[in-house]
Amino acid sequence: MAPQVSPFFYPGPVAKNDSLSIIHLKRDLQNPTILKDHDPDDGGYSEGKVVNTRFGSFPHTTLIGMPWGSQVRASVVDTGSRGRRKNHEEKKRKRQEVDAEEHAKKIRKLEDGIDEGVDASTPASSKEEKAATAAPTGFIHILPPTPENWTSSLPHRTQVVYTPDYSYILHRLRARPGSSLIEAGAGSGSFTHASARAVFSGFPSQAEEEVNGSVPKKRKIGKVWSFEFHEQRHAILKEELRQHGMEKIVQITHRDVCEEGFLVDGQSPNVNAIFLDLPAPWLALPHLSRSRPPLLDKRDSAPATPADTNGADQASSPSKEPWISPLNPSAPVHICTFSPCIEQVQRTISVMRKLGWVDIETVELAHKRIEVRRERIGIQNGTERGLLNAPANVEESLSRLMEIEGNFKAFHENGEKVVAKKKNKGNPNNREKILESLVDNKVYKEGNLVHKSEPEVKTHTSYLVFAILPVEWTEEDEAKARAVWDVKIRVEDDSQVKEEKKKIPKPISPDSKRQVKKAARQAQKDRATGRSGGEQAENVKTEADVTTGS
């Protein structure tokens, strides 16, 4: 049975029975588990349903009721008994047959009037499950199901969209509570869960709420319209969404959107955000138009193949059915395509420009974690995590050298190997030791504060193409705009226009570097010739003045 309330939307404060939880083993290793207070499969454990990990065994009864984020100790479980049982399925079938025969015998005896102290209406008591016993070592953390945790732990059926990518995609698509979004290429369901949380604004039964106890307030319900071409992946993802309580928020359809479009039961989803994770997204773009694009008309008018014997007359002419757009007619639509190759990006952008998409942009993300920690140095505390096994100072180095030299002399003088005495430090992970190291010694302040980036980048390297399809502007909208804002057109005479054109300087044609240098040399010669001519004119004038004065 699927939970009535999705744990992805309302996880609650503690882990519950028959609900999804995430078993956190380490940073990059998580395991999704549906908790059960009993073992319906009869796995052979006395403690009931058990999760086996590399850090120990954990019965579900120790996880149910724990607050999210709690650290849970491992339990002592007889894991070897399951392996020692040979032919478990065959013995289980024989045991069921024996139980059925015994039950039939009891029914016959009761019908014959033989009372053996057994009430036929009382079912056989189930096997009692014993309480779990804590193990000395091993622990895990139990976390609530979130899209981020689900992306790290889901079973990979295809390459998934990781958290750095889908968080940026949802931000650029303007996905908000109440939005309607199309996802083509659901795959493993990573982006499906993230987009469902982004658009979630309540379940359809909660669409109307009472404000002040009288007036109902209508609320827009967010919806994700998901499409998957592969039939098996579609069936598995549909079952996962049912178990996670998302079947009312996500409607998944098995379809090839490149051929059949995005209409659901002949109706338009009226979406304002689109995400295409397809090998050829340019084939699906013609179906995402506000009016019937010419690309679809060309496809419909293509000649029929020899194998296409049915509908040859329909293929010879464009479709006459009325066009139904899957887009919201009253708001701009944002789209994102997810393509690993740059050739796919080029073809997608080319088709986008033909179909009227604007603000086209290509983005590539590279996510990298940076680890910040204290690096402690010393040889007195032994081998510990985060401790560099090297002398911390000169005194510690000298003491270690003196100890080695003493052992060397004792071996050569007595001929006996000196056995180092091991210090009994006790368990360093008990409560007293931890409090002493944190409160009294303040170990968290020891060592140098260092940081380093992770060597591997865990994200699917792909190109993200974003674009916007504006609202279609019709003649009626133009007439309404003209009625509100009158456009004044200035009319001028032809003579005045010609005079204005004469005043505009002619653009200088771009010349080569050689022509520019030649023009500069010629200008320099002209200036020099002008200066020499001026000097000669001044000399002539001076001689004339002298002659006149004499």
PDB file of N, CA and C in Angstrom, residues 13 23 40 89 132 149 172 186 189 211 230 266 297 339 342 344 359 420 471 474 480 521 529 531:
ATOM      1  N   PRO A  13       8.637  13.876  11.906  1.00  0.00           N
ATOM      2  CA  PRO A  13       9.851  13.971  12.742  1.00  0.00           C
ATOM      3  C   PRO A  13      10.595  12.664  12.910  1.00  0.00           C
ATOM      4  N   ILE A  23      19.126   4.863   4.369  1.00  0.00           N
ATOM      5  CA  ILE A  23      20.175   4.390   5.269  1.00  0.00           C
ATOM      6  C   ILE A  23      21.502   4.991   4.796  1.00  0.00           C
ATOM      7  N   PRO A  40       7.638  -9.978   5.959  1.00  0.00           N
ATOM      8  CA  PRO A  40       6.643 -10.722   5.169  1.00  0.00           C
ATOM      9  C   PRO A  40       7.273 -11.818   4.307  1.00  0.00           C
ATOM     10  N   GLU A  89      13.839 -22.455  -0.661  1.00  0.00           N
ATOM     11  CA  GLU A  89      12.531 -22.336  -1.300  1.00  0.00           C
ATOM     12  C   GLU A  89      11.807 -23.681  -1.319  1.00  0.00           C
ATOM     13  N   ALA A 132      16.210  -7.100  19.549  1.00  0.00           N
ATOM     14  CA  ALA A 132      17.570  -7.024  19.016  1.00  0.00           C
ATOM     15  C   ALA A 132      18.543  -6.672  20.125  1.00  0.00           C
ATOM     16  N   ASN A 149      18.822  12.956  -1.462  1.00  0.00           N
ATOM     17  CA  ASN A 149      19.168  11.619  -0.972  1.00  0.00           C
ATOM     18  C   ASN A 149      18.727  10.527  -1.944  1.00  0.00           C
ATOM     19  N   ARG A 172      16.451  28.022 -13.457  1.00  0.00           N
ATOM     20  CA  ARG A 172      16.331  28.732 -14.732  1.00  0.00           C
ATOM     21  C   ARG A 172      14.957  28.541 -15.373  1.00  0.00           C
ATOM     22  N   ALA A 186      12.094  10.396 -18.662  1.00  0.00           N
ATOM     23  CA  ALA A 186      12.124  10.293 -17.192  1.00  0.00           C
ATOM     24  C   ALA A 186      13.298   9.459 -16.703  1.00  0.00           C
ATOM     25  N   GLY A 189      14.238   8.605 -12.782  1.00  0.00           N
ATOM     26  CA  GLY A 189      13.343   9.357 -11.910  1.00  0.00           C
ATOM     27  C   GLY A 189      14.020  10.357 -11.014  1.00  0.00           C
ATOM     28  N   VAL A 211     -10.857  30.241   4.148  1.00  0.00           N
ATOM     29  CA  VAL A 211     -10.188  31.393   4.721  1.00  0.00           C
ATOM     30  C   VAL A 211     -11.156  32.058   5.694  1.00  0.00           C
ATOM     31  N   HIS A 230      10.728   4.067 -23.028  1.00  0.00           N
ATOM     32  CA  HIS A 230      11.005   2.663 -22.730  1.00  0.00           C
ATOM     33  C   HIS A 230       9.895   2.101 -21.842  1.00  0.00           C
ATOM     34  N   GLY A 266      -5.701  13.844 -25.430  1.00  0.00           N
ATOM     35  CA  GLY A 266      -6.222  14.847 -26.347  1.00  0.00           C
ATOM     36  C   GLY A 266      -6.333  16.233 -25.768  1.00  0.00           C
ATOM     37  N   ASP A 297       4.206  20.550 -40.922  1.00  0.00           N
ATOM     38  CA  ASP A 297       3.515  20.457 -42.204  1.00  0.00           C
ATOM     39  C   ASP A 297       4.384  19.758 -43.249  1.00  0.00           C
ATOM     40  N   SER A 339      21.917  17.691 -23.259  1.00  0.00           N
ATOM     41  CA  SER A 339      22.584  16.958 -24.347  1.00  0.00           C
ATOM     42  C   SER A 339      24.060  16.785 -24.024  1.00  0.00           C
ATOM     43  N   ILE A 342      28.172  18.282 -28.366  1.00  0.00           N
ATOM     44  CA  ILE A 342      28.014  19.628 -28.902  1.00  0.00           C
ATOM     45  C   ILE A 342      27.298  19.602 -30.244  1.00  0.00           C
ATOM     46  N   GLN A 344      24.706  17.760 -30.914  1.00  0.00           N
ATOM     47  CA  GLN A 344      23.284  17.810 -30.560  1.00  0.00           C
ATOM     48  C   GLN A 344      22.861  19.236 -30.224  1.00  0.00           C
ATOM     49  N   ASP A 359      16.455  34.324 -26.585  1.00  0.00           N
ATOM     50  CA  ASP A 359      17.341  34.262 -25.410  1.00  0.00           C
ATOM     51  C   ASP A 359      17.959  32.870 -25.269  1.00  0.00           C
ATOM     52  N   ALA A 420      57.932  -3.801  23.203  1.00  0.00           N
ATOM     53  CA  ALA A 420      57.360  -2.524  23.640  1.00  0.00           C
ATOM     54  C   ALA A 420      56.088  -2.769  24.432  1.00  0.00           C
ATOM     55  N   VAL A 471       5.031  35.126 -25.521  1.00  0.00           N
ATOM     56  CA  VAL A 471       3.599  35.019 -25.830  1.00  0.00           C
ATOM     57  C   VAL A 471       3.370  35.459 -27.268  1.00  0.00           C
ATOM     58  N   THR A 474      -0.877  38.748 -31.482  1.00  0.00           N
ATOM     59  CA  THR A 474      -1.853  38.687 -32.561  1.00  0.00           C
ATOM     60  C   THR A 474      -2.251  40.095 -33.011  1.00  0.00           C
ATOM     61  N   LYS A 480      -5.490  46.462 -29.614  1.00  0.00           N
ATOM     62  CA  LYS A 480      -5.723  46.907 -28.236  1.00  0.00           C
ATOM     63  C   LYS A 480      -4.590  47.806 -27.751  1.00  0.00           C
ATOM     64  N   ARG A 521      51.786  58.252 -44.214  1.00  0.00           N
ATOM     65  CA  ARG A 521      52.998  58.854 -44.795  1.00  0.00           C
ATOM     66  C   ARG A 521      52.649  60.009 -45.730  1.00  0.00           C
ATOM     67  N   THR A 529      55.162  69.737 -46.612  1.00  0.00           N
ATOM     68  CA  THR A 529      55.108  70.616 -47.787  1.00  0.00           C
ATOM     69  C   THR A 529      54.378  71.905 -47.460  1.00  0.00           C
ATOM     70  N   ARG A 531      54.250  73.355 -44.488  1.00  0.00           N
ATOM     71  CA  ARG A 531      55.096  74.225 -43.663  1.00  0.00           C
ATOM     72  C   ARG A 531      56.177  74.903 -44.500  1.00  0.00           C
TER      73      ARG A 531
END
